[in-house]
Amino acid sequence: DFTIPDDSFVSIRVYDLLGQEIAALADHPYRARYHAVSWNAASFSSGIYFVKMEAGEFISTRKLMLIK
């Protein structure tokens, strides 16, 4: 879930521990408001992943643990 204050292009990507991109969750313009995206990780193994979000000049990287 995320909120953007201004209309902007949003990119949300998932990376493995080696830094390889394994999924693109968003890659297009969004309007200013609350949004939600989901990642269907059914075909991925348990482990540590990183999610990187870029929206305009804002960049955030979060670590997540997938447990099955």
mmCIF file of C-alpha atoms in Angstrom:
data_model
loop_
_atom_site.group_PDB
_atom_site.id
_atom_site.type_symbol
_atom_site.label_atom_id
_atom_site.label_comp_id
_atom_site.label_asym_id
_atom_site.label_seq_id
_atom_site.Cartn_x
_atom_site.Cartn_y
_atom_site.Cartn_z
ATOM 1 C CA ASP A 1 0.000 0.000 0.000
ATOM 2 C CA PHE A 2 1.217 3.499 -0.741
ATOM 3 C CA THR A 3 0.019 7.070 -1.123
ATOM 4 C CA ILE A 4 1.489 9.597 -3.508
ATOM 5 C CA PRO A 5 0.842 13.322 -3.061
ATOM 6 C CA ASP A 6 1.163 14.271 -6.741
ATOM 7 C CA ASP A 7 0.476 12.517 -10.036
ATOM 8 C CA SER A 8 3.690 10.738 -10.964
ATOM 9 C CA PHE A 9 5.253 7.751 -12.665
ATOM 10 C CA VAL A 10 5.636 4.877 -10.195
ATOM 11 C CA SER A 11 7.972 1.912 -10.476
ATOM 12 C CA ILE A 12 7.804 -0.929 -7.946
ATOM 13 C CA ARG A 13 10.161 -3.859 -8.438
ATOM 14 C CA VAL A 14 11.121 -6.928 -6.415
ATOM 15 C CA TYR A 15 14.744 -8.098 -6.228
ATOM 16 C CA ASP A 16 16.384 -11.223 -4.815
ATOM 17 C CA LEU A 17 19.463 -11.237 -2.560
ATOM 18 C CA LEU A 18 21.748 -11.201 -5.608
ATOM 19 C CA GLY A 19 20.160 -7.955 -6.796
ATOM 20 C CA GLN A 20 18.417 -9.564 -9.752
ATOM 21 C CA GLU A 21 14.986 -8.189 -10.590
ATOM 22 C CA ILE A 22 12.429 -10.969 -10.258
ATOM 23 C CA ALA A 23 9.122 -9.090 -10.536
ATOM 24 C CA ALA A 24 7.735 -5.728 -11.650
ATOM 25 C CA LEU A 25 4.634 -4.785 -9.674
ATOM 26 C CA ALA A 26 4.089 -1.312 -11.140
ATOM 27 C CA ASP A 27 5.605 0.587 -14.020
ATOM 28 C CA HIS A 28 3.233 3.341 -15.132
ATOM 29 C CA PRO A 29 1.761 6.719 -14.133
ATOM 30 C CA TYR A 30 -0.459 6.901 -11.041
ATOM 31 C CA ARG A 31 -2.815 9.638 -9.874
ATOM 32 C CA ALA A 32 -2.254 11.319 -6.535
ATOM 33 C CA ARG A 33 -4.069 9.207 -3.895
ATOM 34 C CA TYR A 34 -3.924 5.905 -2.027
ATOM 35 C CA HIS A 35 -3.015 2.782 -4.050
ATOM 36 C CA ALA A 36 -2.456 -0.905 -3.331
ATOM 37 C CA VAL A 37 -0.454 -3.464 -5.274
ATOM 38 C CA SER A 38 0.096 -7.119 -4.499
ATOM 39 C CA TRP A 39 2.765 -9.636 -5.346
ATOM 40 C CA ASN A 40 1.726 -13.190 -6.131
ATOM 41 C CA ALA A 41 4.782 -14.979 -4.757
ATOM 42 C CA ALA A 42 3.414 -18.497 -5.269
ATOM 43 C CA SER A 43 6.241 -19.434 -7.645
ATOM 44 C CA PHE A 44 9.037 -18.036 -5.443
ATOM 45 C CA SER A 45 10.841 -19.775 -2.612
ATOM 46 C CA SER A 46 10.918 -18.607 0.985
ATOM 47 C CA GLY A 47 13.652 -16.111 1.715
ATOM 48 C CA ILE A 48 14.672 -12.468 1.844
ATOM 49 C CA TYR A 49 13.655 -10.101 -0.951
ATOM 50 C CA PHE A 50 13.870 -6.367 -1.523
ATOM 51 C CA VAL A 51 11.123 -4.107 -2.863
ATOM 52 C CA LYS A 52 12.190 -0.838 -4.475
ATOM 53 C CA MET A 53 9.661 1.905 -5.128
ATOM 54 C CA GLU A 54 10.403 4.990 -7.215
ATOM 55 C CA ALA A 55 7.834 7.771 -7.547
ATOM 56 C CA GLY A 56 9.105 11.017 -8.989
ATOM 57 C CA GLU A 57 12.157 11.933 -6.899
ATOM 58 C CA PHE A 58 11.128 9.628 -4.033
ATOM 59 C CA ILE A 59 13.015 6.316 -3.776
ATOM 60 C CA SER A 60 12.459 3.714 -1.059
ATOM 61 C CA THR A 61 13.849 0.205 -0.641
ATOM 62 C CA ARG A 62 12.357 -2.202 1.867
ATOM 63 C CA LYS A 63 13.440 -5.655 2.925
ATOM 64 C CA LEU A 64 10.786 -8.361 3.196
ATOM 65 C CA MET A 65 10.823 -11.965 4.279
ATOM 66 C CA LEU A 66 8.711 -14.455 2.365
ATOM 67 C CA ILE A 67 7.666 -17.398 4.532
ATOM 68 C CA LYS A 68 5.702 -20.278 3.100
#
